[in-house]
Coordinates of C-alpha atoms in Angstrom, one line a residue:
Chain A
M1130 CA -0.3 -0.2 -0.3
N1131 CA 1.4 3.7 -0.7
P1132 CA 0.7 6.0 2.3
S1133 CA 0.8 8.8 -0.1
R1134 CA -2.5 8.1 -2.1
R1135 CA -4.5 7.9 1.5
R1136 CA -6.7 10.1 1.8
G1137 CA -5.3 13.2 3.9
A1138 CA -1.6 11.7 3.3
P1139 CA 0.7 14.8 3.9
S1140 CA 1.9 15.4 0.3
E1141 CA 6.0 16.2 0.0
S1142 CA 6.4 19.8 0.7
G1143 CA 4.9 18.3 4.3
S1144 CA 1.9 21.2 4.6
E1145 CA 0.4 19.1 6.0
L1146 CA 2.5 17.8 8.9
E1147 CA 3.9 21.8 9.6
L1148 CA 0.1 21.9 11.8
F1149 CA 1.8 18.9 13.7
P1150 CA 5.5 18.6 12.9
A1151 CA 7.4 16.3 14.0
A1152 CA 10.0 15.8 16.1
E1153 CA 13.4 15.5 12.7
P1154 CA 14.6 11.5 13.4
P1155 CA 18.5 10.5 13.9
A1156 CA 20.3 11.0 10.6
S1157 CA 21.0 7.4 10.0
R1158 CA 24.6 5.9 10.9
V1159 CA 26.8 3.8 9.2
V1160 CA 28.0 1.4 10.0
E1161 CA 30.8 -1.1 8.3
E1162 CA 29.1 -4.5 7.5
P1163 CA 30.5 -7.2 9.8
L1164 CA 31.6 -10.1 7.5
P1165 CA 29.4 -13.9 8.7
N1166 CA 31.6 -16.9 10.7
Y1167 CA 30.2 -20.5 9.1
R1168 CA 31.8 -22.8 11.4
G1169 CA 34.0 -23.0 14.2
A1170 CA 33.8 -22.4 18.1
A1171 CA 30.4 -20.1 19.0
S1172 CA 31.2 -16.7 21.0
Y1173 CA 27.7 -16.5 21.6
P1174 CA 24.5 -17.8 20.3
G1175 CA 24.0 -16.6 16.3
E1176 CA 27.9 -16.5 15.7
T1177 CA 28.0 -18.9 13.7
A1178 CA 25.7 -20.9 11.0
E1179 CA 25.8 -23.9 13.2
A1180 CA 25.2 -22.4 16.8
A1181 CA 22.1 -20.0 14.8
I1182 CA 19.3 -18.9 17.2
A1183 CA 15.8 -19.3 16.0
V1184 CA 13.1 -17.1 14.9
S1185 CA 11.4 -16.7 17.9
T1186 CA 14.4 -16.4 19.9
L1187 CA 15.1 -13.1 17.6
T1188 CA 12.2 -12.2 18.0
E1189 CA 12.0 -12.0 21.3
T1190 CA 15.5 -11.0 22.3
A1191 CA 14.8 -8.0 20.2
R1192 CA 11.7 -7.4 22.5
D1193 CA 13.2 -7.6 24.9
I1194 CA 15.9 -5.4 23.9
L1195 CA 13.4 -2.4 22.4
E1196 CA 11.2 -2.8 25.6
G1197 CA 14.6 -1.7 28.1
A1198 CA 15.7 0.8 25.7
F1199 CA 11.9 2.8 25.1
I1200 CA 11.0 4.3 28.4
P1201 CA 7.3 5.4 27.5
V1202 CA 7.0 8.2 24.5
W1203 CA 4.3 10.7 23.2
V1204 CA 4.6 10.2 19.2
R1205 CA 2.7 12.2 16.7
G1206 CA 1.1 11.0 13.6
E1207 CA -1.5 10.3 11.5
V1208 CA -3.8 7.4 11.9
T1209 CA -4.5 5.4 9.1
D1210 CA -6.2 1.9 8.6
F1211 CA -7.6 2.2 11.9
K1212 CA -9.9 -1.4 13.3
A1213 CA -11.6 -1.8 15.9
H1214 CA -11.5 -5.9 16.1
R1215 CA -14.0 -7.6 17.4
N1216 CA -11.1 -9.2 20.3
G1217 CA -12.2 -5.7 21.9
H1218 CA -8.7 -4.3 20.9
W1219 CA -7.8 -1.7 18.7
Y1220 CA -5.2 -1.5 15.7
F1221 CA -3.9 1.1 13.2
A1222 CA -0.9 2.6 12.1
L1223 CA 0.8 6.2 12.7
R1224 CA 2.7 7.6 10.3
D1225 CA 4.2 10.6 9.1
S1226 CA 6.0 11.3 5.2
R1227 CA 8.6 9.2 5.7
S1228 CA 7.8 5.8 8.4
Q1229 CA 4.5 4.5 10.4
I1230 CA 4.6 2.0 12.5
R1231 CA 1.8 -0.4 13.6
C1232 CA 0.0 0.8 17.2
V1233 CA -2.5 -1.2 19.3
V1234 CA -4.4 0.0 21.9
W1235 CA -5.5 -2.3 24.5
N1236 CA -9.0 -3.4 25.0
R1237 CA -8.7 -3.0 28.8
D1238 CA -6.7 0.5 28.2
Q1239 CA -8.9 2.4 25.9
R1240 CA -11.3 3.8 28.7
R1241 CA -8.5 6.7 29.1
I1242 CA -8.8 7.6 26.0
P1243 CA -12.2 9.6 24.9
A1244 CA -12.4 7.6 21.6
P1245 CA -11.7 5.5 18.7
P1246 CA -9.4 8.3 16.5
D1247 CA -10.4 8.3 13.2
D1248 CA -8.1 7.6 10.2
G1249 CA -6.3 10.9 9.2
M1250 CA -6.5 12.0 12.3
L1251 CA -2.8 14.1 13.6
V1252 CA -2.6 12.1 17.3
A1253 CA 0.2 12.2 19.7
A1254 CA -0.5 9.0 21.4
F1255 CA 1.7 7.5 24.7
G1256 CA 2.5 4.2 24.9
R1257 CA 6.0 2.1 24.5
L1258 CA 7.4 0.6 22.3
T1259 CA 7.7 -3.1 22.0
V1260 CA 7.7 -5.9 18.9
Y1261 CA 5.2 -8.0 17.9
P1262 CA 7.5 -11.6 17.9
A1263 CA 4.6 -13.5 16.2
R1264 CA 4.8 -11.5 11.9
G1265 CA 8.3 -10.3 13.6
E1266 CA 7.2 -6.3 13.5
M1267 CA 8.0 -3.5 15.4
Q1268 CA 4.9 -2.7 17.6
F1269 CA 4.1 0.3 19.7
T1270 CA 0.9 -0.4 22.4
V1271 CA -0.3 2.9 22.8
V1272 CA -2.5 3.1 26.6
R1273 CA -3.3 7.4 25.8
I1274 CA -4.2 9.0 22.5
E1275 CA -4.4 13.4 22.3
A1276 CA -6.2 14.3 18.7
E1277 CA -4.8 17.4 17.5
G1278 CA -7.6 20.9 18.0
D1279 CA -8.9 18.3 20.7
G1280 CA -10.2 16.1 18.1
L1281 CA -10.5 13.0 20.0
R1282 CA -12.8 14.8 22.7
R1283 CA -14.6 16.7 20.8
K1284 CA -15.6 14.0 18.7
A1285 CA -15.8 11.5 21.9
L1286 CA -18.5 14.5 23.2
E1287 CA -20.5 14.0 20.0
I1288 CA -20.7 10.7 20.5
T1289 CA -21.9 9.9 23.3
R1290 CA -24.3 13.4 22.8
A1291 CA -26.2 11.4 20.2
R1292 CA -26.4 8.5 21.8
L1293 CA -27.7 10.3 25.3
A1294 CA -30.1 11.7 22.7
A1295 CA -31.3 8.6 21.0
D1296 CA -32.4 7.7 24.1
G1297 CA -33.8 10.8 24.8
L1298 CA -32.5 11.7 27.8
L1299 CA -31.6 15.3 26.2
A1300 CA -35.5 16.1 25.6
P1301 CA -36.2 19.2 27.3
E1302 CA -39.6 17.6 29.0
R1303 CA -37.3 15.2 30.9
K1304 CA -36.2 18.3 32.7
R1305 CA -38.4 18.6 36.5
A1306 CA -38.7 20.9 38.2
L1307 CA -36.7 21.3 41.4
P1308 CA -38.5 21.7 44.7
R1309 CA -38.7 24.7 46.1
F1310 CA -37.8 24.0 49.8
A1311 CA -35.4 20.8 49.6
R1312 CA -34.9 19.9 53.1
V1313 CA -32.2 17.1 52.1
I1314 CA -29.3 17.8 49.5
A1315 CA -27.3 15.0 48.4
V1316 CA -24.1 16.5 46.8
V1317 CA -21.7 13.3 44.8
T1318 CA -18.6 15.0 45.1
S1319 CA -14.6 14.6 46.2
P1320 CA -15.8 15.2 50.5
D1321 CA -12.1 17.6 50.3
G1322 CA -12.7 19.4 47.3
A1323 CA -13.3 23.1 46.9
A1324 CA -17.0 22.6 45.4
L1325 CA -18.1 21.3 48.4
H1326 CA -16.3 23.2 50.5
D1327 CA -18.3 26.7 48.1
I1328 CA -21.6 24.3 48.9
V1329 CA -21.4 24.6 52.7
A1330 CA -20.6 27.8 52.6
V1331 CA -22.9 29.1 50.8
I1332 CA -26.1 27.3 52.6
R1333 CA -24.1 28.7 55.4
R1334 CA -24.7 32.4 54.8
R1335 CA -28.0 31.9 53.6
R1336 CA -29.2 30.1 56.4
A1337 CA -30.8 27.9 54.6
Q1338 CA -32.8 25.0 56.3
V1339 CA -31.7 22.0 55.2
R1340 CA -29.3 19.3 56.2
L1341 CA -26.2 18.5 53.5
V1342 CA -25.2 14.7 52.7
V1343 CA -22.4 14.0 51.4
V1344 CA -21.8 10.8 48.8
P1345 CA -18.3 10.6 48.1
A1346 CA -16.7 10.2 44.7
A1347 CA -13.7 10.9 43.4
V1348 CA -13.7 13.7 40.6
Q1349 CA -10.9 13.4 38.4
G1350 CA -8.5 10.5 37.6
D1351 CA -9.1 7.0 36.4
S1352 CA -11.5 5.9 39.0
A1353 CA -13.9 8.8 38.9
P1354 CA -17.0 7.5 36.6
Q1355 CA -16.9 4.3 38.7
E1356 CA -17.4 6.2 41.6
L1357 CA -19.5 8.9 40.5
C1358 CA -21.9 6.1 40.1
Y1359 CA -21.5 4.3 42.4
A1360 CA -22.8 7.6 44.5
L1361 CA -25.4 8.0 42.1
D1362 CA -26.6 4.3 42.9
Q1363 CA -25.6 4.6 46.6
I1364 CA -28.8 7.9 46.6
N1365 CA -31.1 5.5 44.3
R1366 CA -30.9 2.9 47.2
W1367 CA -30.9 5.4 49.4
R1368 CA -34.1 7.6 48.8
G1369 CA -33.6 9.5 51.5
A1370 CA -32.9 13.6 49.9
D1371 CA -35.1 15.3 47.8
L1372 CA -32.8 16.7 45.8
V1373 CA -29.4 15.8 43.6
I1374 CA -25.8 17.8 43.6
V1375 CA -23.3 16.3 41.5
S1376 CA -20.4 18.3 41.5
R1377 CA -16.6 19.4 41.1
G1378 CA -14.7 22.7 41.0
G1379 CA -12.9 24.0 38.0
G1380 CA -9.8 22.1 36.6
S1381 CA -8.2 20.7 33.4
R1382 CA -10.5 20.0 30.2
E1383 CA -8.6 16.4 31.6
D1384 CA -9.4 16.3 35.9
M1385 CA -13.5 17.0 34.5
W1386 CA -14.2 14.2 31.6
A1387 CA -15.4 12.4 34.4
F1388 CA -18.4 13.9 33.8
N1389 CA -18.8 13.8 30.4
N1390 CA -18.0 10.2 31.3
E1391 CA -21.9 8.1 29.4
R1392 CA -21.8 5.7 32.6
V1393 CA -21.8 8.8 34.6
A1394 CA -24.3 10.6 32.3
R1395 CA -26.7 8.2 31.9
A1396 CA -26.6 7.7 36.2
V1397 CA -27.6 10.6 36.7
A1398 CA -30.6 10.5 34.2
A1399 CA -31.6 7.9 36.1
C1400 CA -31.5 9.1 39.7
Y1401 CA -35.2 9.4 40.9
A1402 CA -34.6 12.8 42.6
P1403 CA -34.7 16.1 40.7
T1404 CA -30.6 17.0 40.2
I1405 CA -28.1 19.8 39.6
S1406 CA -25.3 19.5 37.6
A1407 CA -21.8 21.8 38.6
V1408 CA -19.4 21.5 37.1
G1409 CA -16.2 23.9 36.4
H1410 CA -16.9 26.9 35.5
E1411 CA -19.3 28.9 33.9
V1412 CA -17.6 28.0 30.1
D1413 CA -17.7 24.6 31.5
L1414 CA -19.8 22.5 29.9
S1415 CA -20.3 19.1 30.4
I1416 CA -22.3 15.8 29.0
C1417 CA -23.4 15.6 33.1
D1418 CA -24.5 18.8 33.2
L1419 CA -26.8 18.2 29.3
V1420 CA -28.7 15.3 31.2
A1421 CA -29.2 17.1 35.1
D1422 CA -32.1 18.8 35.5
H1423 CA -30.8 22.0 36.1
R1424 CA -27.6 23.2 35.3
A1425 CA -25.4 25.3 37.7
P1426 CA -22.4 27.6 36.2
T1427 CA -19.7 27.1 40.2
P1428 CA -21.0 25.1 42.3
S1429 CA -21.5 27.9 44.8
A1430 CA -24.9 28.8 42.1
A1431 CA -26.0 25.1 42.4
A1432 CA -26.4 25.5 46.0
E1433 CA -28.1 29.2 45.7
T1434 CA -30.7 27.3 43.2
A1435 CA -31.2 25.0 45.7
T1436 CA -32.1 26.0 48.5
L1437 CA -34.1 29.2 49.8
S1438 CA -32.4 32.1 52.6
K1439 CA -33.7 32.7 55.8
T1440 CA -34.6 36.0 54.5
E1441 CA -36.7 34.2 51.4
L1442 CA -38.7 31.9 53.7
E1443 CA -39.1 34.2 56.3
T1444 CA -41.0 36.3 53.0
E1445 CA -42.6 33.4 52.3
L1446 CA -44.2 33.3 55.5
R1447 CA -44.8 37.0 56.0
R1448 CA -46.9 36.7 52.6
A1449 CA -48.6 33.3 53.5
G1450 CA -49.7 35.5 56.7
H1451 CA -51.1 38.5 55.4
R1452 CA -53.2 36.4 52.4
L1453 CA -54.3 34.5 55.6
R1454 CA -55.2 37.5 57.1
A1455 CA -57.2 39.1 54.2
S1456 CA -58.8 36.4 53.4
I1457 CA -60.3 36.0 56.9
A1458 CA -61.0 39.7 56.7
A1459 CA -62.4 39.5 53.6
K1460 CA -65.1 37.0 55.1
F1461 CA -66.2 38.7 58.1
S1462 CA -66.2 42.0 55.9
A1463 CA -68.3 40.3 53.7
D1464 CA -70.5 38.8 56.7
R1465 CA -70.7 42.5 58.1
D1466 CA -72.2 43.7 54.9
H1467 CA -75.4 40.5 55.1
L1468 CA -75.7 41.7 58.4
R1469 CA -76.3 45.3 57.5
H1470 CA -78.1 44.1 54.6
A1471 CA -80.5 42.8 56.8
A1472 CA -80.9 44.7 59.4
R1473 CA -81.8 47.1 56.8
D1474 CA -84.6 44.9 55.2
L1475 CA -85.7 43.6 59.0
V1476 CA -86.1 47.4 59.4
S1477 CA -87.8 48.2 56.8
A1478 CA -90.1 45.2 56.8
G1479 CA -91.3 46.3 60.4
V1480 CA -91.8 49.6 58.9
R1481 CA -93.9 48.5 56.2
Q1482 CA -96.3 46.2 58.7
T1483 CA -96.4 49.1 61.0
S1484 CA -98.0 51.5 58.9
M1485 CA -100.4 48.9 57.2
R1486 CA -101.0 47.7 61.1
R1487 CA -102.0 51.5 61.8
A1488 CA -103.8 51.4 58.4
S1489 CA -105.9 48.7 59.9
L1490 CA -106.0 50.0 63.4
E1491 CA -107.9 53.1 61.9
R1492 CA -109.9 50.9 59.7
V1493 CA -111.7 49.2 62.8
S1494 CA -111.5 51.8 64.9
G1495 CA -113.7 53.8 62.6
R1496 CA -115.9 50.8 62.3
L1497 CA -116.4 51.1 66.1
H1498 CA -116.4 54.8 66.5
A1499 CA -119.8 54.1 63.6
L1500 CA -121.5 51.6 66.3
S1501 CA -120.4 53.1 69.5
P1502 CA -123.4 54.3 71.9
V1503 CA -120.7 57.9 72.3
A1504 CA -121.6 58.8 69.1
T1505 CA -125.8 58.4 69.7
M1506 CA -124.9 60.3 72.8
A1507 CA -123.0 63.0 71.4
R1508 CA -126.8 63.7 69.7
G1509 CA -128.8 63.4 72.7
Y1510 CA -129.5 60.5 74.1
S1511 CA -128.2 58.9 77.5
V1512 CA -127.8 55.9 79.0
A1513 CA -128.8 55.0 82.4
R1514 CA -126.2 51.9 84.3
G1515 CA -126.4 49.9 87.0
S1516 CA -123.4 49.9 89.9
D1517 CA -123.2 45.9 88.5
G1518 CA -122.3 49.0 85.1
R1519 CA -124.7 47.7 83.1
A1520 CA -127.4 49.2 81.2
L1521 CA -130.6 49.8 83.1
T1522 CA -133.2 49.4 80.2
S1523 CA -136.1 48.4 81.6
L1524 CA -138.2 49.6 83.7
S1525 CA -138.1 46.1 85.6
Q1526 CA -134.4 46.8 86.5
F1527 CA -135.3 49.9 88.7
T1528 CA -136.7 49.3 92.2
E1529 CA -137.3 52.5 94.7
D1530 CA -135.0 55.2 95.7
M1531 CA -132.3 52.7 94.1
P1532 CA -129.3 54.6 92.9
F1533 CA -128.1 54.7 88.8
D1534 CA -125.5 56.3 86.8
L1535 CA -126.5 58.5 83.9
V1536 CA -123.9 58.4 81.3
L1537 CA -123.9 61.6 79.2
R1538 CA -122.3 62.3 75.6
D1539 CA -120.0 64.4 78.6
G1540 CA -120.2 62.6 82.0
T1541 CA -122.0 60.7 84.1
V1542 CA -124.2 62.3 86.1
P1543 CA -125.1 59.9 89.6
A1544 CA -129.3 59.7 90.0
K1545 CA -132.0 58.0 92.2
A1546 CA -135.1 56.1 90.7
W1547 CA -137.8 57.8 93.0
P1548 CA -141.2 55.8 93.4
R1549 CA -143.3 55.3 90.8
P1550 CA -146.7 57.6 90.3
R1551 CA -149.7 56.0 91.6
S1552 CA -151.5 56.8 88.5
E1553 CA -149.1 54.4 86.5
P1554 CA -150.8 51.1 86.7
A1555 CA -149.1 48.7 87.7
P1556 CA -146.5 46.1 85.1
Chain B
M92 CA -59.6 21.4 59.8
A93 CA -56.9 19.6 58.2
P94 CA -57.1 15.7 57.8
P95 CA -56.1 13.4 61.2
A96 CA -53.2 12.2 58.0
K97 CA -52.4 16.1 58.1
R98 CA -52.2 16.3 61.7
A99 CA -50.7 12.7 62.6
R100 CA -46.9 13.7 62.0
T101 CA -45.3 17.1 62.0
L102 CA -46.2 18.7 58.6
T103 CA -43.1 20.2 56.2
F104 CA -42.0 24.1 56.0
E105 CA -43.6 23.4 52.4
E106 CA -46.2 21.9 53.6
R107 CA -47.7 23.8 56.1
L108 CA -47.1 27.1 53.4
A109 CA -49.2 24.6 50.8
R110 CA -52.2 24.2 53.6
L111 CA -51.9 27.9 55.0
E112 CA -52.7 28.8 50.6
E113 CA -55.7 26.3 50.5
I114 CA -57.0 27.6 53.8
A115 CA -57.0 31.3 52.4
S116 CA -58.6 30.0 49.7
E117 CA -61.5 28.0 51.6
L118 CA -61.9 31.2 53.3
D119 CA -62.3 33.0 50.1
A120 CA -64.9 30.7 48.8
E121 CA -68.3 31.9 49.5
N122 CA -70.4 29.6 50.7
V123 CA -68.1 28.9 53.9
D124 CA -69.9 29.6 57.0
L125 CA -68.5 31.6 59.5
A126 CA -67.7 29.4 62.2
K127 CA -65.8 26.9 59.9
A128 CA -63.6 30.0 58.9
L129 CA -63.3 31.2 62.0
S130 CA -62.1 27.2 62.9
L131 CA -59.9 27.2 59.4
F132 CA -58.3 31.0 60.8
E133 CA -57.4 29.6 63.4
E134 CA -55.9 26.4 62.2
G135 CA -54.2 28.9 60.0
I136 CA -52.5 30.9 62.8
E137 CA -51.4 27.6 64.2
H138 CA -49.3 27.2 61.1
L139 CA -48.0 30.5 61.0
R140 CA -46.4 29.5 64.4
S141 CA -44.9 26.5 64.2
A142 CA -43.4 27.7 60.8
A143 CA -42.6 30.7 62.5
A144 CA -40.8 28.1 65.5
E145 CA -39.0 25.7 63.1
L146 CA -37.7 28.9 60.6
A147 CA -36.3 30.4 64.5
S148 CA -34.6 26.8 65.2
A149 CA -33.2 25.3 62.2
E150 CA -30.4 25.0 60.9
A151 CA -27.9 23.9 57.9
T152 CA -26.0 20.6 59.1
V153 CA -23.1 18.8 56.4
Q154 CA -23.6 15.0 56.9
R155 CA -22.5 11.7 55.4
L156 CA -24.3 9.3 53.7
V157 CA -23.3 5.5 55.2
E158 CA -24.1 2.5 54.0
R159 CA -24.0 0.1 56.3
A160 CA -23.2 -3.9 55.1
D161 CA -26.2 -5.0 55.3
G162 CA -27.5 -2.8 52.2
T163 CA -29.2 -0.2 55.0
F164 CA -27.8 3.9 55.1
G165 CA -27.2 6.0 57.6
V166 CA -26.0 9.7 58.2
A167 CA -23.2 10.4 60.4
D168 CA -21.7 14.2 60.7
A169 CA -19.7 15.2 58.5
E170 CA -17.3 17.6 60.7

């Protein structure tokens, strides 16, 4: 295969490589050709044809010598022929305009590499030079890869993001509202990191009434993804928190890389309680930030968002008190109005009643008046009344010398019945 | 009057505020008689008092989650 014909191959002028210049290879030395011995006593293996060594001895010895001669180094070159093999290992070649070297990344070393590199990518690979005896080839065993222009991390982020998006984990409608009054807040972070320090300081300053429960996890280094996942899993089994903050302070891109890990992101998404992600500073956007229900620019901001200050709580309470008093006052004033209306109705009803009564009274008294003897007496009649008050209307009711009253229009006159004249016939 | 379930345990600050809001809404309703309104009001005042007391007493605490060997959890003081 002719490397110069391949896609993205550097031209002879090497213009593409200037972005990523290779160190000059050491000038090849001219060594005088030794003359072989064929026979005779050999002072070392392989000195004579009779003492020829096996191929495997050669390659294995070469391997031992190479491995002993080279400490691990970073090597710059262009990736070609990348293959992720079924056996889980990655194979590719690194090359520049003059040379190439076969490379392998063992399965177990891949988790330290953000993403598999693409053909044509200019990378720096860190590893150890060895010999692959089965093929008799030099092989560079790679354990770290950094791509020019952060290409590998960008690619890794794109891959992870696409995978999470495909599962709907980045959908805006997944975002849950944070509780307004979180009482117990789980904080997944390093127990002695800057993030925890900042969060505690904010909560103390605000005199927020919360319990912070720290769930320790490494937030950088190889074990960080696993520890973060484990801490989130513990929280899911504990179920004691109203809110979960996943946080770490600022740092290098590499330091914060665990928060771009797909497993960590999925663990955040799987959290039963609403989550706040606060990783690094304002400018650092992590995959965790995309998956969490809320993204805070800093750990301090997460603490501000997660809690209400005592002052805010007092304001809330005062508002509730006002509302209650206003409601009861409105209720009473409504009832007072009802009462006032009722009283007015009652009075006017009473008034109506009275005037009706007065009218009927007048009617009745008119009739009484018409029937009254007083009116008759006014015309000059008078009534005789006995001592028992009964009207005396017949002669038989009188006896001699009986006193009686004569009731006139304007008063009563005492009277007495005189003896009856003889001339009158007795009844 | 709050349902018995709510009376049985101590309400959280948040629940008290929610209940206060509920009470105010009930008071705003047209058809509440005076006796009912007064008992609602008294309940509300009680919630206000308790919430204020809670607010005065509580402090932020920092603890650490501890998983025991049997898979149960506890918290220990972090400081």
